[in-house]
């Protein structure tokens, strides 16, 4: 008996995934709960296990394709694997259609070249077959001068999606050489999320500069001690702690907005999303309970989550539930920026490159370590005055890091 295994609901509101890699091939014997394939969701790479034991009859989708929840991934001939693999007698009656063939039986000789010819031929749907596409896709195709009849859709039943148009859009007349690269996997997820954030939030960015010479000196003094414990101490744990302390006095920025109920959800916890650059794009793992962690514990969490994000071994649980977001673009040489809010959070703090600058300190002009700051907030959650006071509070903690240790929270 053949069982069609469909992409299950992976939770977190995920509706589609990219098939990253098959872990089995047709003819393989599989056990229940054995990983069958790797898929890339909006946030992580996930292995999908087999719900039953049997023999793989057919893989219905190719690596790199986008698969919707509920679409068939592969067919499994159920039953005891040893019975599935018994050699079978050649059919005495006319052969059945290929769609109901049994694993282990050989296809008819005349079928193989037909299948090969179909795979090699360019896609050209019969004139009598209606092209499946939404009104929006049809409008985009008209605007770009694209014939939908020449496109093989990647959606259910061959439905043409907007991204399918990107791969075939004709170059403008007189344009030079160009290459079109489909947005896939994490890059596509980032594009979708930042667009949704910009479309949904009323974002405003405020910028400041702060003298962090004392933090610089403190880090230099304690680096050896921290490294003896197996952890590298960066400036980021100090920045995180300063923001957490300031948020205690400005709770409107440690929040999210429920757009359906039009409610501001104030978070009574401090779970910070940390923007991490990976070879495949930006990921935002979450450091939980920042208020309960010491500087060293934060340094350990930053190091571990960064490693997991870059190796794509991070779990979905570690990528959700932030109440505020931190991004350290100064690590790559940036100074000021306008960070995009990690929706549904209402604020994100960006830290630029530390530079030596002439600065007035205790009435004298001297060379100090100066850090640029950028705060982007959702104006629906609070006003500029509150955001400015919050930013000023962060500056105070960074200028005088001893204040961070007067309150253990």
C-alpha positions as CSV (number, residue, x, y, z in Angstrom):
1,X,0.0,0.0,0.0
2,X,1.4,3.4,-1.0
3,X,1.3,6.4,1.4
4,X,1.8,9.9,0.2
5,X,3.7,11.9,2.8
6,X,2.8,15.6,2.8
7,X,4.7,18.5,4.3
8,X,3.4,18.7,7.9
9,X,2.5,21.9,9.8
10,X,5.8,22.9,11.4
11,X,4.2,25.4,13.7
12,X,5.2,29.1,14.2
13,X,2.7,30.1,11.4
14,X,5.0,28.6,8.7
15,X,3.2,28.1,5.5
16,X,6.0,27.2,3.1
17,X,9.6,25.9,3.2
18,X,12.5,25.5,0.8
19,X,13.5,21.9,0.2
20,X,17.2,22.1,1.1
21,X,18.4,18.5,0.8
22,X,17.0,15.0,0.4
23,X,18.4,12.5,2.9
24,X,16.9,9.5,1.1
25,X,16.5,8.4,-2.5
26,X,13.9,6.2,-4.3
27,X,14.3,2.6,-3.3
28,X,15.7,3.3,0.1
29,X,14.2,1.5,3.1
30,X,13.2,3.9,5.9
31,X,12.3,3.5,9.5
32,X,9.6,5.5,11.4
33,X,11.0,8.8,12.7
34,X,14.1,8.5,10.4
35,X,15.0,11.9,8.9
36,X,13.9,12.1,5.3
37,X,14.9,15.6,4.2
38,X,16.1,19.0,5.3
39,X,13.9,22.0,4.8
40,X,14.7,25.7,5.4
41,X,11.9,27.6,7.2
42,X,11.7,31.3,7.8
43,X,14.1,30.9,10.6
44,X,16.1,27.7,10.6
45,X,17.1,24.5,8.9
46,X,14.9,21.6,10.1
47,X,15.0,17.9,9.5
48,X,11.6,16.3,8.7
49,X,11.2,12.7,10.0
50,X,9.3,9.8,8.4
51,X,5.9,9.1,9.9
52,X,6.0,5.4,8.9
53,X,8.3,2.6,7.9
54,X,8.6,1.3,4.4
55,X,10.4,1.8,1.1
56,X,10.6,5.1,-0.7
57,X,8.7,4.8,-4.0
58,X,9.1,8.3,-5.4
59,X,10.4,11.8,-4.6
60,X,7.8,14.3,-5.8
61,X,9.9,17.5,-5.3
62,X,13.4,18.6,-6.2
63,X,16.0,20.2,-4.0
64,X,15.7,24.0,-4.1
65,X,12.0,24.0,-4.7
66,X,9.5,25.8,-2.5
67,X,6.9,23.5,-0.9
68,X,3.7,24.5,0.7
69,X,2.3,22.9,3.9
70,X,0.1,20.0,2.8
71,X,1.8,19.4,-0.6
72,X,3.1,15.8,-1.2
73,X,6.9,15.4,-0.6
74,X,7.3,11.6,-1.4
75,X,5.5,8.3,-1.6
76,X,6.3,5.4,0.7
77,X,5.3,1.8,0.1
78,X,4.2,0.7,3.6
79,X,4.7,-2.6,5.3
80,X,7.7,-4.6,6.5
81,X,10.7,-3.5,4.5
82,X,11.9,-7.0,4.0
83,X,8.6,-7.9,2.2
84,X,8.8,-4.8,0.1
85,X,12.2,-5.8,-1.3
86,X,11.2,-9.3,-2.5
87,X,11.8,-9.7,-6.3
88,X,8.6,-9.6,-8.3
89,X,7.6,-11.6,-11.3
90,X,7.3,-9.7,-14.6
91,X,3.6,-8.7,-15.2
92,X,1.6,-11.0,-17.4
93,X,-1.1,-8.5,-18.1
94,X,-0.7,-5.1,-19.8
95,X,1.5,-2.8,-17.7
96,X,-0.2,-0.4,-15.3
97,X,0.4,3.3,-15.5
98,X,3.7,4.5,-14.0
99,X,1.9,6.3,-11.2
100,X,0.9,3.0,-9.5
101,X,4.1,1.1,-10.1
102,X,5.6,-1.0,-7.2
103,X,9.1,-0.3,-5.8
104,X,11.4,-2.9,-7.3
105,X,9.7,-3.5,-10.6
106,X,11.4,-2.2,-13.7
107,X,9.7,0.3,-16.0
108,X,8.8,-0.8,-19.5
109,X,11.6,-0.2,-22.0
110,X,9.6,2.2,-24.1
111,X,8.8,4.4,-21.1
112,X,12.3,5.4,-20.2
113,X,13.1,7.5,-23.3
114,X,9.7,9.2,-23.1
115,X,10.4,10.3,-19.5
116,X,13.9,11.5,-20.5
117,X,12.5,13.5,-23.4
118,X,10.0,15.1,-21.1
119,X,12.6,16.1,-18.6
120,X,15.0,17.5,-21.3
121,X,12.4,19.4,-23.2
122,X,11.7,23.1,-22.3
123,X,8.4,23.7,-20.5
124,X,5.7,24.7,-22.9
125,X,2.1,24.1,-21.7
126,X,-0.5,23.0,-24.2
127,X,-2.5,25.9,-25.6
128,X,-5.6,24.3,-24.2
129,X,-4.3,24.3,-20.6
130,X,-5.2,27.4,-18.7
131,X,-2.2,29.1,-17.0
132,X,-2.7,29.3,-13.2
133,X,-1.8,32.7,-11.8
134,X,-3.3,35.2,-9.4
135,X,-4.6,38.6,-10.6
136,X,-1.6,40.3,-9.1
137,X,0.9,38.0,-10.9
138,X,-1.0,38.6,-14.2
139,X,-0.8,42.4,-13.7
140,X,3.0,42.2,-12.9
141,X,3.5,40.0,-16.0
142,X,1.7,42.6,-18.2
143,X,3.7,45.5,-16.8
144,X,6.9,43.6,-17.5
145,X,6.0,42.3,-20.9
146,X,6.2,38.6,-19.8
147,X,4.3,35.8,-21.5
148,X,2.9,33.6,-18.7
149,X,2.6,30.7,-21.1
150,X,6.4,30.4,-21.2
151,X,6.8,30.0,-17.4
152,X,6.7,26.9,-15.3
153,X,5.1,27.9,-12.0
154,X,6.6,26.8,-8.7
155,X,3.3,26.9,-6.8
156,X,0.7,24.2,-6.2
157,X,-0.5,22.6,-9.5
158,X,2.0,24.8,-11.4
159,X,0.6,28.1,-10.2
160,X,2.9,30.9,-11.1
161,X,4.2,33.0,-8.2
162,X,5.6,36.5,-8.2
163,X,9.2,35.2,-7.6
164,X,8.8,33.0,-10.8
165,X,8.6,36.2,-12.8
166,X,11.9,37.4,-11.4
167,X,13.8,34.5,-13.1
168,X,12.5,35.3,-16.6
169,X,11.9,39.1,-16.6
170,X,13.4,40.4,-19.8
171,X,16.2,42.9,-19.6
172,X,15.4,46.5,-20.7
173,X,16.3,47.4,-24.2
174,X,19.9,48.4,-24.6
175,X,20.9,47.2,-21.1
176,X,24.3,45.5,-20.6
177,X,25.0,42.0,-19.3
178,X,23.2,41.1,-16.1
179,X,22.4,38.1,-13.9
180,X,19.2,37.4,-12.1
181,X,19.6,35.5,-8.8
182,X,16.3,34.2,-7.2
183,X,15.7,35.2,-3.6
184,X,15.8,31.9,-1.8
185,X,16.0,30.5,1.7
186,X,17.1,32.9,4.4
187,X,17.6,35.8,1.9
188,X,14.0,35.6,0.9
189,X,12.9,35.4,4.5
190,X,14.9,38.5,5.4
191,X,13.4,40.4,2.4
192,X,9.9,39.5,3.4
193,X,10.4,40.4,7.1
194,X,12.1,43.8,6.6
195,X,9.5,44.7,4.0
196,X,6.7,43.8,6.4
197,X,8.4,45.8,9.2
198,X,8.7,48.9,7.1
199,X,5.2,48.7,5.9
200,X,3.7,48.1,9.3
201,X,5.6,50.3,11.7
202,X,5.8,54.1,12.0
203,X,9.6,54.1,12.4
204,X,11.8,56.9,13.6
205,X,15.5,56.9,14.2
206,X,17.4,59.0,16.8
207,X,21.2,59.1,17.0
208,X,23.7,60.0,19.7
209,X,27.4,59.7,20.6
210,X,28.8,58.5,23.9
211,X,32.2,58.4,25.6
212,X,32.9,54.7,26.5
213,X,36.5,55.1,27.5
214,X,35.9,53.7,31.0
215,X,34.2,50.6,29.5
216,X,37.1,50.3,27.1
217,X,39.6,50.3,30.0
218,X,37.5,47.9,32.1
219,X,37.3,45.4,29.2
220,X,41.1,45.6,28.7
221,X,41.7,45.0,32.4
222,X,39.4,42.0,32.7
223,X,39.9,40.4,29.3
224,X,42.6,37.9,30.6
225,X,40.4,36.8,33.5
226,X,37.4,36.2,31.3
227,X,39.4,34.3,28.7
228,X,40.8,32.1,31.4
229,X,37.2,30.9,31.8
230,X,36.9,30.0,28.1
231,X,35.0,33.1,27.0
232,X,36.0,36.1,24.8
233,X,34.8,39.4,26.3
234,X,33.5,41.9,23.7
235,X,31.9,45.3,24.3
236,X,28.5,43.9,23.4
237,X,27.6,42.5,26.9
238,X,28.2,45.9,28.4
239,X,25.9,47.5,25.7
240,X,23.2,44.9,26.3
241,X,23.3,45.4,30.1
242,X,23.1,49.2,29.7
243,X,20.0,48.9,27.4
244,X,18.3,46.5,29.8
245,X,18.8,48.9,32.8
246,X,17.4,51.8,30.8
247,X,14.4,49.8,29.7
248,X,13.4,49.2,33.3
249,X,12.6,53.0,33.4
250,X,11.1,53.1,29.9
251,X,8.9,50.0,29.5
252,X,7.1,51.3,26.4
253,X,10.1,50.4,24.4
254,X,10.3,46.8,25.7
255,X,7.0,45.9,24.0
256,X,5.2,44.8,20.9
257,X,2.1,45.9,19.2
258,X,-0.8,43.5,18.5
259,X,-2.1,44.9,15.3
260,X,-5.3,42.8,15.3
261,X,-6.5,44.1,18.8
262,X,-4.7,47.4,18.6
263,X,-3.0,46.8,21.9
264,X,0.5,47.7,23.2
265,X,1.8,44.5,24.9
266,X,4.3,45.5,27.6
267,X,6.9,42.8,28.2
268,X,7.7,42.0,31.8
269,X,10.8,40.1,30.7
270,X,14.0,41.1,28.9
271,X,14.6,38.8,26.0
272,X,17.0,40.5,23.6
273,X,17.2,39.6,19.9
274,X,20.8,39.8,18.7
275,X,21.4,40.4,15.0
276,X,24.1,38.0,13.8
277,X,25.7,38.1,10.4
278,X,26.0,34.6,8.8
279,X,27.2,33.5,5.3
280,X,23.6,33.2,4.2
281,X,22.3,36.4,5.7
282,X,21.1,38.0,8.9
283,X,19.7,35.9,11.8
284,X,18.3,37.2,15.1
285,X,18.8,34.6,17.9
286,X,17.4,35.6,21.3
287,X,19.2,35.9,24.6
288,X,16.7,35.3,27.3
289,X,16.4,36.8,30.8
290,X,19.1,39.5,30.2
291,X,18.3,41.0,33.6
292,X,19.2,37.8,35.3
293,X,22.6,37.4,33.6
294,X,26.0,38.8,34.6
295,X,28.4,40.4,32.1
296,X,30.3,37.2,31.8
297,X,27.1,35.1,31.3
298,X,26.0,37.5,28.6
299,X,29.4,37.1,26.9
300,X,29.0,33.4,26.9
301,X,25.5,33.6,25.5
302,X,26.5,36.0,22.7
303,X,29.4,33.6,21.8
304,X,27.3,30.5,21.8
305,X,24.2,31.8,20.0
306,X,26.5,33.5,17.4
307,X,28.2,30.1,16.7
308,X,24.9,28.3,16.4
309,X,23.5,30.9,14.0
310,X,26.5,30.8,11.7
311,X,26.5,27.0,11.7
312,X,22.7,26.9,11.1
313,X,22.3,24.6,14.1
314,X,20.1,27.0,16.0
315,X,16.6,25.9,16.9
316,X,13.3,27.7,16.2
317,X,12.8,28.2,19.9
318,X,16.1,30.2,20.1
319,X,14.9,32.5,17.3
320,X,11.6,33.7,18.8
321,X,10.2,35.7,21.6
322,X,12.4,38.9,21.6
323,X,11.2,42.0,23.5
324,X,14.0,44.3,22.2
325,X,16.7,43.9,19.5
326,X,20.4,44.8,19.5
327,X,22.6,45.2,16.3
328,X,26.3,45.8,16.4
329,X,27.1,47.0,12.8
330,X,30.2,48.8,14.1
331,X,31.9,45.4,14.1
332,X,31.9,45.7,10.3
333,X,33.1,49.4,10.2
334,X,29.7,51.2,10.2
335,X,29.2,54.4,12.1
336,X,25.6,55.6,12.1
337,X,22.7,53.7,10.6
338,X,18.9,53.5,10.6
339,X,18.3,49.9,11.9
340,X,15.0,48.2,10.8
341,X,12.8,47.2,13.6
342,X,12.6,43.5,14.3
343,X,8.8,43.4,14.1
344,X,6.7,42.9,16.2
345,X,9.2,44.5,18.6
346,X,8.8,48.3,18.8
347,X,12.5,49.2,19.0
348,X,16.0,48.3,18.0
349,X,19.3,49.8,19.2
350,X,22.3,49.9,16.8
351,X,26.0,50.4,17.9
352,X,28.5,51.8,15.5
353,X,32.3,51.7,15.2
354,X,34.3,52.9,18.2
355,X,36.7,55.7,17.2
356,X,39.2,57.9,19.0
357,X,38.1,61.5,19.0
358,X,38.9,64.8,20.7
359,X,36.3,65.1,23.5
360,X,35.6,67.5,26.4
361,X,36.1,65.4,29.5
362,X,36.0,67.1,33.0
363,X,36.5,70.5,31.4
364,X,39.5,69.5,29.3
365,X,39.9,68.5,25.7
366,X,41.3,65.0,25.5
367,X,41.3,61.9,23.2
368,X,38.5,59.6,24.2
369,X,36.8,56.4,22.9
370,X,33.6,57.5,21.2
371,X,30.7,55.2,20.3
372,X,27.9,56.2,17.9
373,X,24.4,55.0,18.8
374,X,21.2,54.7,16.7
375,X,17.8,54.0,18.1
376,X,14.9,53.1,15.8
377,X,11.5,53.0,17.5
378,X,7.9,52.6,16.5
379,X,6.2,56.0,16.9
380,X,2.9,54.2,17.5
381,X,4.3,52.8,20.8
382,X,5.8,56.0,22.3
383,X,6.8,59.5,21.4
384,X,10.2,61.1,20.6
385,X,10.6,62.7,24.0
386,X,10.3,59.3,25.8
387,X,12.7,57.7,23.3
388,X,15.2,60.6,23.8
389,X,15.1,60.2,27.6
390,X,15.6,56.4,27.1
391,X,18.6,57.1,24.9
392,X,20.0,59.5,27.4
393,X,19.7,56.9,30.1
394,X,21.7,54.4,28.0
395,X,24.4,57.0,27.5
396,X,24.6,57.5,31.3
397,X,25.2,53.8,31.9
398,X,27.8,53.5,29.2
399,X,29.7,56.6,30.4
400,X,29.7,55.4,33.9
401,X,29.7,51.5,33.8
402,X,30.0,51.3,37.6
403,X,26.2,52.1,37.7
404,X,25.6,48.8,36.0
405,X,26.8,47.0,39.1
406,X,24.9,49.0,41.7
407,X,21.7,47.2,40.7
408,X,22.0,43.5,40.1
409,X,18.8,43.5,37.9
